Amino acid sequence: MDIEQKGTPVVTQMQVIPVAGYDSMLMTLSGAHAPWFTRNLVILKDSAGHTGIGEIHGGDYTCEALKSCIPLVLGQPIGKYRTILNSIHKAASRAKEDDGEGIQTLDISKLKFVVKAEWAIECALLDLLGKHLGLPMCELLGEGKQRDEVETLGYLFYVSEKEKACKDLDYLDERGSSDPWFKLRRQEMLTPERIVEQAQVLHEKYGFGNFKLKGGVFTGEEEMEAIRALKKSFPKGRINIDPNGAWTLEEAIKICKPMEGILTYIEDPCGPESGYSGREVMAEFKNAVNLPVATNMIATDWRQFYHSAALKSVDIVLADPHFWGFGGSVRMAQILNDWGMTWGSHSNNHFDITLAAFAHTAAAAPGNPTALDSHWIWQDGQNLLEDTPVIKGGYLQVPQKPGLGVSLNMKRVMEANDLYNSLPCHDRDDTMAMQYLIPGWKYDCKSPALVR
Ligand code: GKR
Ligand code: MG
């Protein structure tokens, strides 16, 4: 029998476009978010005339890494996307400055080593392959599509007031907006009352019933006041706090023990100390406190995960596809589900392309994932897509069309590229804005940002 070899379309063009968007003065252990954040986009075209897109963290390091992949992607058949990614992995070498510590102390300068640029290429290739096959991306991952909508949490932040920091910092002012969330999100919110107001406005707009508060800003005791107030307002809500390892083991136990039954779980309460890695210290925390523990800091690759699992340091792994890859994140979801553990995804600031990609990844995660974590609500409105996925009733709707199921608005993309090109710096720097609030402020992984 003569079987015709048709093959899949080949990649004919790869563009890397760095972009920027606006942000609020969000507070975290690492300082204060600058008025802008950066991302890198990958746009692929194939010989069938389709476009595939991917988005990943910003900064020159990641941008250069993506550009260096172009010769390995051009001319390749999209059906061999695994081979393409493998050739990228084989060509990659570890940066000289990468000491392998990862982000277990939330040193933001090391995030670029945990993020792998090629996952933006994986996303764009899966987008193309899905279009070729007429299937949504989630059907190409793991065991295929598990759900049509993905539970998402309201990601709450303490926000400082730019006016108090420096009038010259170019944060957006949305006080004139008719949308209650847009109106609120750039204003100062530093008290438990304001955090509850934030949650209520988010609940009204997106229907969130579950919340995560970014901690590491005030003392743990003060932050737990906000958690208690949230639980009072949302008694059925699952409430989590993430201080990014700001507390010592002793502090974490003291702060969290009284919160059993109030917090649903706790994310990275402590980290490395006294010569022990975050994986060892979190295991000791788990032995002392009856709360499930989540991480996006101590298990960011398979080797770290091996040690975390062996030590039983965590219950919930927030497997961000930008760290693990899309296939890798779903592989993690499969393993966790088989082992009776829980999958979720971590995020940093991102545009709506990542929102669509997260939707497909979570749609393919088997079992009962924890509500998805996304910063996107802080960027809602600055969309780069014609058809941004919608969050309603607390659930992110998974695009139904083939591939990622969304299409780029190139005018918006080029505006975001213009903003990027106008910036003084392309890397995330939470110290810059922080030093306007507290002159001379320096990052210390064991001192909450506003406790100095
Ligand atoms: O973007 O400010 C932020 C977050 O605090 C981020 O740096 C964390 O990586 O969201 C993240 C987390 O869950 O740890
Ligand atoms: Mg976290």
CSV table of C-alpha atoms and ligand atoms in Angstrom, one decimal:
chain,number,residue,atom,x,y,z
A,1,MET,CA,0.0,0.0,0.0
A,2,ASP,CA,1.3,3.4,-0.9
A,3,ILE,CA,1.0,5.7,2.2
A,4,GLU,CA,1.5,9.3,1.3
A,5,GLN,CA,3.8,11.1,3.7
A,6,LYS,CA,2.1,14.5,4.2
A,7,GLY,CA,3.9,15.8,7.3
A,8,THR,CA,3.0,18.9,9.2
A,9,PRO,CA,3.6,22.5,8.1
A,10,VAL,CA,7.0,24.0,8.7
A,11,VAL,CA,7.9,27.2,10.6
A,12,THR,CA,8.6,30.0,8.1
A,13,GLN,CA,9.1,32.9,10.5
A,14,MET,CA,9.9,33.5,14.1
A,15,GLN,CA,9.7,37.0,15.7
A,16,VAL,CA,10.7,37.9,19.2
A,17,ILE,CA,8.9,41.1,20.4
A,18,PRO,CA,9.7,42.5,23.9
A,19,VAL,CA,6.7,44.4,25.3
A,20,ALA,CA,5.8,46.3,28.5
A,21,GLY,CA,2.6,47.2,30.3
A,22,TYR,CA,1.6,49.3,33.3
A,23,ASP,CA,1.4,48.1,36.9
A,24,SER,CA,0.3,49.3,40.4
A,25,MET,CA,2.7,49.9,43.2
A,26,LEU,CA,2.2,46.3,44.5
A,27,MET,CA,4.1,45.4,47.6
A,28,THR,CA,6.0,42.2,48.2
A,29,LEU,CA,9.0,40.9,50.2
A,30,SER,CA,11.2,42.0,47.2
A,31,GLY,CA,10.0,45.6,47.4
A,32,ALA,CA,7.5,47.6,45.3
A,33,HIS,CA,6.5,46.9,41.8
A,34,ALA,CA,7.7,49.5,39.3
A,35,PRO,CA,5.2,51.5,37.2
A,36,TRP,CA,5.8,49.0,34.4
A,37,PHE,CA,6.5,45.3,33.9
A,38,THR,CA,8.1,43.7,30.8
A,39,ARG,CA,7.4,40.5,28.9
A,40,ASN,CA,8.7,38.8,25.7
A,41,LEU,CA,6.4,37.6,22.9
A,42,VAL,CA,7.2,34.9,20.4
A,43,ILE,CA,5.2,35.0,17.1
A,44,LEU,CA,5.7,32.0,14.7
A,45,LYS,CA,4.2,31.7,11.2
A,46,ASP,CA,4.0,28.4,9.4
A,47,SER,CA,3.7,27.2,5.8
A,48,ALA,CA,0.0,26.7,6.2
A,49,GLY,CA,-0.4,30.4,6.9
A,50,HIS,CA,-1.2,30.0,10.6
A,51,THR,CA,0.2,32.2,13.4
A,52,GLY,CA,1.3,30.7,16.8
A,53,ILE,CA,2.0,32.9,19.8
A,54,GLY,CA,3.7,32.6,23.2
A,55,GLU,CA,4.5,35.0,26.1
A,56,ILE,CA,7.1,34.8,28.8
A,57,HIS,CA,8.9,36.9,31.3
A,58,GLY,CA,10.6,40.1,30.2
A,59,GLY,CA,14.2,41.3,30.3
A,60,ASP,CA,17.2,41.3,28.1
A,61,TYR,CA,18.5,37.9,29.3
A,62,THR,CA,15.3,36.1,28.2
A,63,CYS,CA,15.0,38.1,25.0
A,64,GLU,CA,18.5,37.2,23.9
A,65,ALA,CA,17.9,33.6,24.8
A,66,LEU,CA,14.8,33.5,22.6
A,67,LYS,CA,16.6,35.2,19.7
A,68,SER,CA,19.4,32.6,19.9
A,69,CYS,CA,16.8,29.9,19.3
A,70,ILE,CA,15.6,31.2,16.0
A,71,PRO,CA,18.0,29.1,13.8
A,72,LEU,CA,16.8,25.9,15.7
A,73,VAL,CA,13.1,26.7,15.0
A,74,LEU,CA,13.0,28.0,11.5
A,75,GLY,CA,12.3,25.5,8.8
A,76,GLN,CA,11.3,22.8,11.3
A,77,PRO,CA,8.0,20.8,11.0
A,78,ILE,CA,5.6,21.8,13.8
A,79,GLY,CA,4.8,18.2,14.5
A,80,LYS,CA,8.3,17.7,15.7
A,81,TYR,CA,7.9,20.3,18.4
A,82,ARG,CA,9.4,18.0,21.0
A,83,THR,CA,12.5,17.5,18.9
A,84,ILE,CA,12.8,21.3,18.4
A,85,LEU,CA,12.6,21.9,22.2
A,86,ASN,CA,15.1,19.1,22.8
A,87,SER,CA,17.6,20.7,20.3
A,88,ILE,CA,17.2,24.0,22.2
A,89,HIS,CA,17.9,22.2,25.5
A,90,LYS,CA,20.9,20.5,24.1
A,91,ALA,CA,22.3,23.8,22.8
A,92,ALA,CA,21.6,25.7,26.1
A,93,SER,CA,24.3,26.2,28.7
A,94,ARG,CA,24.0,27.4,32.3
A,95,ALA,CA,24.8,31.1,32.7
A,96,LYS,CA,28.0,31.8,34.7
A,97,GLU,CA,26.1,33.9,37.2
A,98,ASP,CA,23.5,31.1,37.9
A,99,ASP,CA,24.5,29.6,41.2
A,100,GLY,CA,21.7,27.1,41.2
A,101,GLU,CA,19.9,28.5,44.2
A,102,GLY,CA,16.8,29.2,42.2
A,103,ILE,CA,14.2,31.5,43.9
A,104,GLN,CA,14.1,29.9,47.3
A,105,THR,CA,15.0,33.3,48.9
A,106,LEU,CA,12.9,35.3,46.3
A,107,ASP,CA,16.0,37.0,45.0
A,108,ILE,CA,14.3,38.5,41.9
A,109,SER,CA,17.6,38.7,40.1
A,110,LYS,CA,17.6,34.9,39.9
A,111,LEU,CA,14.1,34.5,38.5
A,112,LYS,CA,15.5,34.7,35.0
A,113,PHE,CA,17.4,31.5,35.6
A,114,VAL,CA,14.3,29.6,36.8
A,115,VAL,CA,12.2,30.9,33.8
A,116,LYS,CA,13.1,29.0,30.6
A,117,ALA,CA,12.7,31.2,27.5
A,118,GLU,CA,12.0,28.2,25.3
A,119,TRP,CA,8.6,27.6,26.9
A,120,ALA,CA,7.3,30.6,25.0
A,121,ILE,CA,8.4,28.7,21.8
A,122,GLU,CA,6.7,25.6,23.1
A,123,CYS,CA,3.4,27.5,23.6
A,124,ALA,CA,3.6,29.0,20.1
A,125,LEU,CA,4.3,25.6,18.5
A,126,LEU,CA,1.4,24.0,20.4
A,127,ASP,CA,-0.7,26.9,19.1
A,128,LEU,CA,0.3,26.1,15.5
A,129,LEU,CA,-0.1,22.3,16.0
A,130,GLY,CA,-3.6,22.8,17.5
A,131,LYS,CA,-4.5,24.9,14.5
A,132,HIS,CA,-3.2,22.3,12.2
A,133,LEU,CA,-5.2,19.5,13.9
A,134,GLY,CA,-8.2,21.7,14.6
A,135,LEU,CA,-7.9,21.0,18.3
A,136,PRO,CA,-7.6,23.3,21.3
A,137,MET,CA,-4.1,23.3,22.9
A,138,CYS,CA,-5.4,21.6,26.1
A,139,GLU,CA,-6.2,18.5,24.0
A,140,LEU,CA,-2.5,18.2,23.1
A,141,LEU,CA,-1.4,18.1,26.7
A,142,GLY,CA,-1.2,15.2,29.2
A,143,GLU,CA,-4.5,13.2,29.1
A,144,GLY,CA,-6.3,15.9,27.2
A,145,LYS,CA,-9.0,18.3,28.2
A,146,GLN,CA,-10.4,17.8,31.7
A,147,ARG,CA,-12.6,20.9,32.0
A,148,ASP,CA,-14.1,23.8,30.1
A,149,GLU,CA,-13.4,26.4,32.8
A,150,VAL,CA,-10.7,26.8,35.4
A,151,GLU,CA,-11.2,28.0,39.0
A,152,THR,CA,-9.1,31.1,39.5
A,153,LEU,CA,-8.4,32.9,42.8
A,154,GLY,CA,-8.4,36.7,43.5
A,155,TYR,CA,-4.7,37.6,43.9
A,156,LEU,CA,-4.7,40.4,46.6
A,157,PHE,CA,-1.8,42.7,47.2
A,158,TYR,CA,-1.0,45.5,49.6
A,159,VAL,CA,-0.7,48.6,47.4
A,160,SER,CA,1.3,51.7,48.2
A,161,GLU,CA,0.4,55.2,47.1
A,162,LYS,CA,2.5,56.5,44.3
A,163,GLU,CA,1.9,60.1,45.4
A,164,LYS,CA,3.5,59.3,48.7
A,165,ALA,CA,6.5,57.7,47.0
A,166,CYS,CA,7.3,60.1,44.2
A,167,LYS,CA,5.0,62.2,41.9
A,168,ASP,CA,7.4,61.5,39.0
A,169,LEU,CA,7.0,57.8,39.1
A,170,ASP,CA,4.8,57.1,36.1
A,171,TYR,CA,2.1,54.8,37.6
A,172,LEU,CA,-1.3,54.8,35.9
A,173,ASP,CA,-4.0,56.9,37.6
A,174,GLU,CA,-7.4,55.2,37.1
A,175,ARG,CA,-9.4,57.1,39.7
A,176,GLY,CA,-11.6,58.5,37.0
A,177,SER,CA,-12.6,55.1,35.7
A,178,SER,CA,-16.2,54.0,35.8
A,179,ASP,CA,-15.2,50.4,36.5
A,180,PRO,CA,-15.0,50.0,40.3
A,181,TRP,CA,-12.1,47.6,40.1
A,182,PHE,CA,-10.0,49.8,37.8
A,183,LYS,CA,-10.8,52.8,39.9
A,184,LEU,CA,-9.5,51.0,43.0
A,185,ARG,CA,-6.5,49.1,41.9
A,186,ARG,CA,-4.0,51.9,41.7
A,187,GLN,CA,-4.9,53.4,45.1
A,188,GLU,CA,-3.3,52.9,48.5
A,189,MET,CA,-4.5,49.7,50.2
A,190,LEU,CA,-2.4,48.9,53.2
A,191,THR,CA,-4.9,48.0,56.0
A,192,PRO,CA,-7.1,44.9,56.6
A,193,GLU,CA,-10.2,47.0,55.8
A,194,ARG,CA,-8.7,48.0,52.4
A,195,ILE,CA,-7.7,44.4,51.7
A,196,VAL,CA,-11.3,43.2,52.3
A,197,GLU,CA,-12.6,46.1,50.1
A,198,GLN,CA,-10.2,44.9,47.4
A,199,ALA,CA,-11.5,41.3,47.7
A,200,GLN,CA,-15.1,42.5,47.6
A,201,VAL,CA,-14.6,44.6,44.5
A,202,LEU,CA,-12.8,41.7,42.8
A,203,HIS,CA,-15.7,39.4,43.9
A,204,GLU,CA,-18.2,41.7,42.2
A,205,LYS,CA,-16.2,42.0,39.0
A,206,TYR,CA,-14.9,38.5,38.5
A,207,GLY,CA,-16.9,36.4,40.9
A,208,PHE,CA,-13.8,35.2,42.9
A,209,GLY,CA,-14.7,33.4,46.1
A,210,ASN,CA,-11.1,32.3,46.9
A,211,PHE,CA,-8.3,34.6,47.6
A,212,LYS,CA,-4.5,34.7,48.1
A,213,LEU,CA,-2.9,37.6,49.9
A,214,LYS,CA,0.7,38.5,49.0
A,215,GLY,CA,2.4,38.8,52.3
A,216,GLY,CA,6.0,39.7,53.3
A,217,VAL,CA,5.1,43.3,53.6
A,218,PHE,CA,4.1,43.8,57.3
A,219,THR,CA,4.8,41.6,60.3
A,220,GLY,CA,3.2,38.1,60.0
A,221,GLU,CA,0.8,39.0,62.9
A,222,GLU,CA,-0.4,42.1,61.2
A,223,GLU,CA,-1.0,40.2,57.9
A,224,MET,CA,-3.0,37.6,59.7
A,225,GLU,CA,-5.4,40.3,60.8
A,226,ALA,CA,-6.1,40.9,57.1
A,227,ILE,CA,-6.6,37.1,56.7
A,228,ARG,CA,-9.0,37.0,59.6
A,229,ALA,CA,-11.0,39.9,58.2
A,230,LEU,CA,-11.1,38.2,54.8
A,231,LYS,CA,-12.4,35.0,56.3
A,232,LYS,CA,-15.1,36.9,58.1
A,233,SER,CA,-16.2,38.5,54.9
A,234,PHE,CA,-15.9,35.3,52.9
A,235,PRO,CA,-16.6,32.5,55.4
A,236,LYS,CA,-16.8,29.8,52.6
A,237,GLY,CA,-13.8,31.2,50.7
A,238,ARG,CA,-10.5,29.4,50.6
A,239,ILE,CA,-8.0,31.9,51.9
A,240,ASN,CA,-4.2,31.6,51.5
A,241,ILE,CA,-1.3,33.9,52.3
A,242,ASP,CA,2.1,33.9,50.6
A,243,PRO,CA,4.9,35.7,52.4
A,244,ASN,CA,7.5,34.2,50.0
A,245,GLY,CA,9.5,32.6,52.9
A,246,ALA,CA,9.8,35.9,54.9
A,247,TRP,CA,9.4,34.2,58.3
A,248,THR,CA,11.9,32.1,60.2
A,249,LEU,CA,10.7,28.5,61.0
A,250,GLU,CA,10.0,29.6,64.6
A,251,GLU,CA,8.0,32.7,63.6
A,252,ALA,CA,6.1,30.7,60.9
A,253,ILE,CA,5.0,28.1,63.4
A,254,LYS,CA,4.0,30.8,65.9
A,255,ILE,CA,2.1,32.9,63.3
A,256,CYS,CA,0.4,30.0,61.5
A,257,LYS,CA,-0.6,27.6,64.3
A,258,PRO,CA,-3.5,29.9,65.5
A,259,MET,CA,-4.6,30.1,61.8
A,260,GLU,CA,-5.5,26.4,61.5
A,261,GLY,CA,-9.1,26.3,60.3
A,262,ILE,CA,-8.9,29.9,59.1
A,263,LEU,CA,-6.3,29.6,56.4
A,264,THR,CA,-7.1,26.9,53.8
A,265,TYR,CA,-3.4,26.5,53.1
A,266,ILE,CA,-0.2,28.5,53.4
A,267,GLU,CA,2.3,29.3,50.6
A,268,ASP,CA,6.0,29.3,51.3
A,269,PRO,CA,5.8,30.4,55.0
A,270,CYS,CA,9.5,29.9,55.5
A,271,GLY,CA,12.7,29.2,53.6
A,272,PRO,CA,16.3,28.4,53.9
A,273,GLU,CA,17.9,29.1,57.3
A,274,SER,CA,20.9,28.0,59.4
A,275,GLY,CA,22.4,26.1,56.6
A,276,TYR,CA,19.2,24.1,55.9
A,277,SER,CA,17.5,24.5,52.5
A,278,GLY,CA,13.9,25.7,52.1
A,279,ARG,CA,12.9,22.1,51.4
A,280,GLU,CA,14.2,20.9,54.8
A,281,VAL,CA,12.8,23.9,56.7
A,282,MET,CA,9.3,23.6,55.1
A,283,ALA,CA,9.3,19.9,56.0
A,284,GLU,CA,9.8,20.8,59.7
A,285,PHE,CA,7.1,23.5,59.4
A,286,LYS,CA,4.7,20.9,58.0
A,287,ASN,CA,5.4,18.6,60.9
A,288,ALA,CA,4.5,21.3,63.4
A,289,VAL,CA,1.5,23.0,61.8
A,290,ASN,CA,-1.7,21.3,60.6
A,291,LEU,CA,-2.0,23.3,57.3
A,292,PRO,CA,-1.4,22.2,53.7
A,293,VAL,CA,1.7,23.9,52.3
A,294,ALA,CA,2.1,25.2,48.8
A,295,THR,CA,5.2,26.4,47.0
A,296,ASN,CA,6.5,28.1,43.9
A,297,MET,CA,9.9,28.6,45.5
A,298,ILE,CA,11.4,25.4,46.7
A,299,ALA,CA,10.3,23.1,43.9
A,300,THR,CA,10.9,24.9,40.5
A,301,ASP,CA,12.5,22.0,38.6
A,302,TRP,CA,12.5,18.2,38.8
A,303,ARG,CA,15.6,17.8,40.9
A,304,GLN,CA,14.2,20.2,43.5
A,305,PHE,CA,10.8,18.5,43.3
A,306,TYR,CA,12.5,15.1,44.0
A,307,HIS,CA,13.9,16.4,47.3
A,308,SER,CA,10.7,18.3,48.2
A,309,ALA,CA,8.7,15.1,47.6
A,310,ALA,CA,11.2,12.9,49.4
A,311,LEU,CA,11.1,15.2,52.5
A,312,LYS,CA,7.3,15.7,52.2
A,313,SER,CA,7.9,19.5,52.3
A,314,VAL,CA,4.8,20.4,50.4
A,315,ASP,CA,1.3,19.4,49.5
A,316,ILE,CA,0.6,21.7,46.6
A,317,VAL,CA,3.1,22.4,43.8
A,318,LEU,CA,2.4,25.7,41.9
A,319,ALA,CA,4.0,24.5,38.7
A,320,ASP,CA,4.3,27.7,36.6
A,321,PRO,CA,4.5,26.6,32.9
A,322,HIS,CA,7.2,29.4,32.5
A,323,PHE,CA,9.4,27.3,34.8
A,324,TRP,CA,8.3,23.8,33.9
A,325,GLY,CA,7.1,24.1,30.3
A,326,PHE,CA,3.5,23.4,29.3
A,327,GLY,CA,4.1,19.7,28.9
A,328,GLY,CA,6.1,19.7,32.1
A,329,SER,CA,3.5,21.5,34.1
A,330,VAL,CA,0.8,19.0,33.1
A,331,ARG,CA,3.2,16.1,33.7
A,332,MET,CA,3.6,17.5,37.2
A,333,ALA,CA,-0.2,17.7,37.5
A,334,GLN,CA,-0.5,14.0,36.5
A,335,ILE,CA,2.2,12.9,39.0
A,336,LEU,CA,0.7,15.0,41.9
A,337,ASN,CA,-2.8,13.6,41.1
A,338,ASP,CA,-1.5,10.0,41.2
A,339,TRP,CA,0.3,10.7,44.4
A,340,GLY,CA,-2.6,12.3,46.2
A,341,MET,CA,-1.1,15.8,46.0
A,342,THR,CA,-2.4,19.0,44.5
A,343,TRP,CA,-1.4,21.0,41.4
A,344,GLY,CA,-1.7,24.7,40.9
A,345,SER,CA,0.1,27.4,39.0
A,346,HIS,CA,2.1,30.4,40.1
A,347,SER,CA,2.3,33.6,38.1
A,348,ASN,CA,4.1,36.9,37.8
A,349,ASN,CA,2.8,40.0,36.0
A,350,HIS,CA,1.6,38.9,32.5
A,351,PHE,CA,-0.6,39.8,29.6
A,352,ASP,CA,-3.6,38.0,28.3
A,353,ILE,CA,-1.6,35.6,26.0
A,354,THR,CA,-0.3,34.0,29.2
A,355,LEU,CA,-3.9,34.0,30.6
A,356,ALA,CA,-5.0,31.9,27.6
A,357,ALA,CA,-2.0,29.6,28.0
A,358,PHE,CA,-2.7,29.1,31.7
A,359,ALA,CA,-6.3,28.3,30.9
A,360,HIS,CA,-5.3,25.5,28.6
A,361,THR,CA,-2.6,24.1,31.0
A,362,ALA,CA,-5.1,24.1,33.9
A,363,ALA,CA,-7.8,22.6,31.6
A,364,ALA,CA,-5.5,19.7,31.0
A,365,ALA,CA,-4.5,19.2,34.7
A,366,PRO,CA,-6.2,16.0,35.9
A,367,GLY,CA,-7.7,15.7,39.4
A,368,ASN,CA,-8.7,18.7,41.5
A,369,PRO,CA,-6.2,21.5,41.1
A,370,THR,CA,-6.2,24.4,43.5
A,371,ALA,CA,-7.6,27.7,42.2
A,372,LEU,CA,-5.2,29.2,39.6
A,373,ASP,CA,-3.0,32.1,40.6
A,374,SER,CA,-2.9,35.0,38.1
A,375,HIS,CA,-1.7,38.6,38.3
A,376,TRP,CA,-3.7,39.5,35.2
A,377,ILE,CA,-6.5,41.3,37.1
A,378,TRP,CA,-4.0,44.0,37.8
A,379,GLN,CA,-3.4,44.4,34.0
A,380,ASP,CA,-7.0,43.7,32.8
A,381,GLY,CA,-7.7,46.3,30.0
A,382,GLN,CA,-4.2,46.4,28.6
A,383,ASN,CA,-5.0,43.5,26.4
A,384,LEU,CA,-2.8,42.3,23.5
A,385,LEU,CA,-5.5,39.9,22.2
A,386,GLU,CA,-8.7,40.6,20.2
A,387,ASP,CA,-10.4,37.9,22.3
A,388,THR,CA,-9.1,37.9,25.8
A,389,PRO,CA,-10.3,34.9,27.8
A,390,VAL,CA,-13.0,35.9,30.3
A,391,ILE,CA,-13.1,35.2,34.1
A,392,LYS,CA,-16.7,34.9,35.3
A,393,GLY,CA,-18.1,33.5,38.5
A,394,GLY,CA,-14.5,32.9,39.6
A,395,TYR,CA,-13.8,30.7,36.6
A,396,LEU,CA,-11.5,31.4,33.7
A,397,GLN,CA,-13.1,30.3,30.5
A,398,VAL,CA,-10.9,28.0,28.4
A,399,PRO,CA,-10.8,29.2,24.7
A,400,GLN,CA,-12.6,26.7,22.5
A,401,LYS,CA,-11.1,27.4,19.1
A,402,PRO,CA,-8.0,25.5,17.8
A,403,GLY,CA,-4.6,26.1,19.3
A,404,LEU,CA,-4.5,28.7,22.0
A,405,GLY,CA,-7.8,29.8,20.5
A,406,VAL,CA,-7.1,33.5,20.6
A,407,SER,CA,-5.7,36.1,18.1
A,408,LEU,CA,-3.2,39.0,18.5
A,409,ASN,CA,-4.1,42.6,18.2
A,410,MET,CA,-0.9,43.7,16.4
A,411,LYS,CA,-1.6,47.4,17.0
A,412,ARG,CA,-1.7,46.9,20.7
A,413,VAL,CA,1.4,44.7,20.5
A,414,MET,CA,3.4,47.4,18.8
A,415,GLU,CA,2.2,50.0,21.3
A,416,ALA,CA,3.4,47.7,24.1
A,417,ASN,CA,6.7,47.3,22.2
A,418,ASP,CA,7.0,51.2,22.0
A,419,LEU,CA,6.5,51.4,25.7
A,420,TYR,CA,9.2,48.8,26.3
A,421,ASN,CA,11.6,50.7,24.1
A,422,SER,CA,11.0,53.9,26.0
A,423,LEU,CA,11.9,52.3,29.4
A,424,PRO,CA,15.1,53.0,31.2
A,425,CYS,CA,15.5,49.4,32.2
A,426,HIS,CA,14.0,46.1,31.0
A,427,ASP,CA,14.6,44.0,34.0
A,428,ARG,CA,12.3,43.7,37.0
A,429,ASP,CA,13.7,45.9,39.8
A,430,ASP,CA,11.5,46.1,43.0
A,431,THR,CA,14.1,48.1,44.8
A,432,MET,CA,13.9,51.2,42.6
A,433,ALA,CA,10.3,52.2,43.6
A,434,MET,CA,10.8,50.9,47.2
A,435,GLN,CA,13.6,53.3,47.8
A,436,TYR,CA,11.2,56.2,47.2
A,437,LEU,CA,9.1,54.8,50.1
A,438,ILE,CA,12.1,54.0,52.4
A,439,PRO,CA,15.3,55.8,51.4
A,440,GLY,CA,18.3,53.4,51.2
A,441,TRP,CA,15.9,50.3,51.4
A,442,LYS,CA,17.7,47.1,50.7
A,443,TYR,CA,16.2,43.6,50.1
A,444,ASP,CA,16.5,41.2,53.0
A,445,CYS,CA,14.7,37.8,52.6
A,446,LYS,CA,13.9,37.7,56.3
A,447,SER,CA,12.5,41.3,56.7
A,448,PRO,CA,9.1,42.2,55.4
A,449,ALA,CA,9.3,45.1,53.0
A,450,LEU,CA,7.7,47.7,55.2
A,451,VAL,CA,9.3,46.4,58.4
A,452,ARG,CA,12.6,48.3,58.6
B,1,GKR,O1,5.1,39.4,41.2
B,1,GKR,O2,5.3,40.5,43.1
B,1,GKR,C1,5.2,39.4,42.5
B,1,GKR,C2,5.0,38.2,43.2
B,1,GKR,O3,5.3,38.3,44.6
B,1,GKR,C3,6.0,37.2,42.6
B,1,GKR,O4,7.3,37.7,42.7
B,1,GKR,C4,6.0,35.9,43.3
B,1,GKR,O5,6.9,35.1,42.6
B,1,GKR,O6,3.6,35.7,42.8
B,1,GKR,C5,4.7,35.1,43.2
B,1,GKR,C6,4.5,34.1,44.2
B,1,GKR,O7,3.5,33.5,44.3
B,1,GKR,O8,5.4,33.8,45.0
B,2,MG,MG,4.3,32.2,45.9
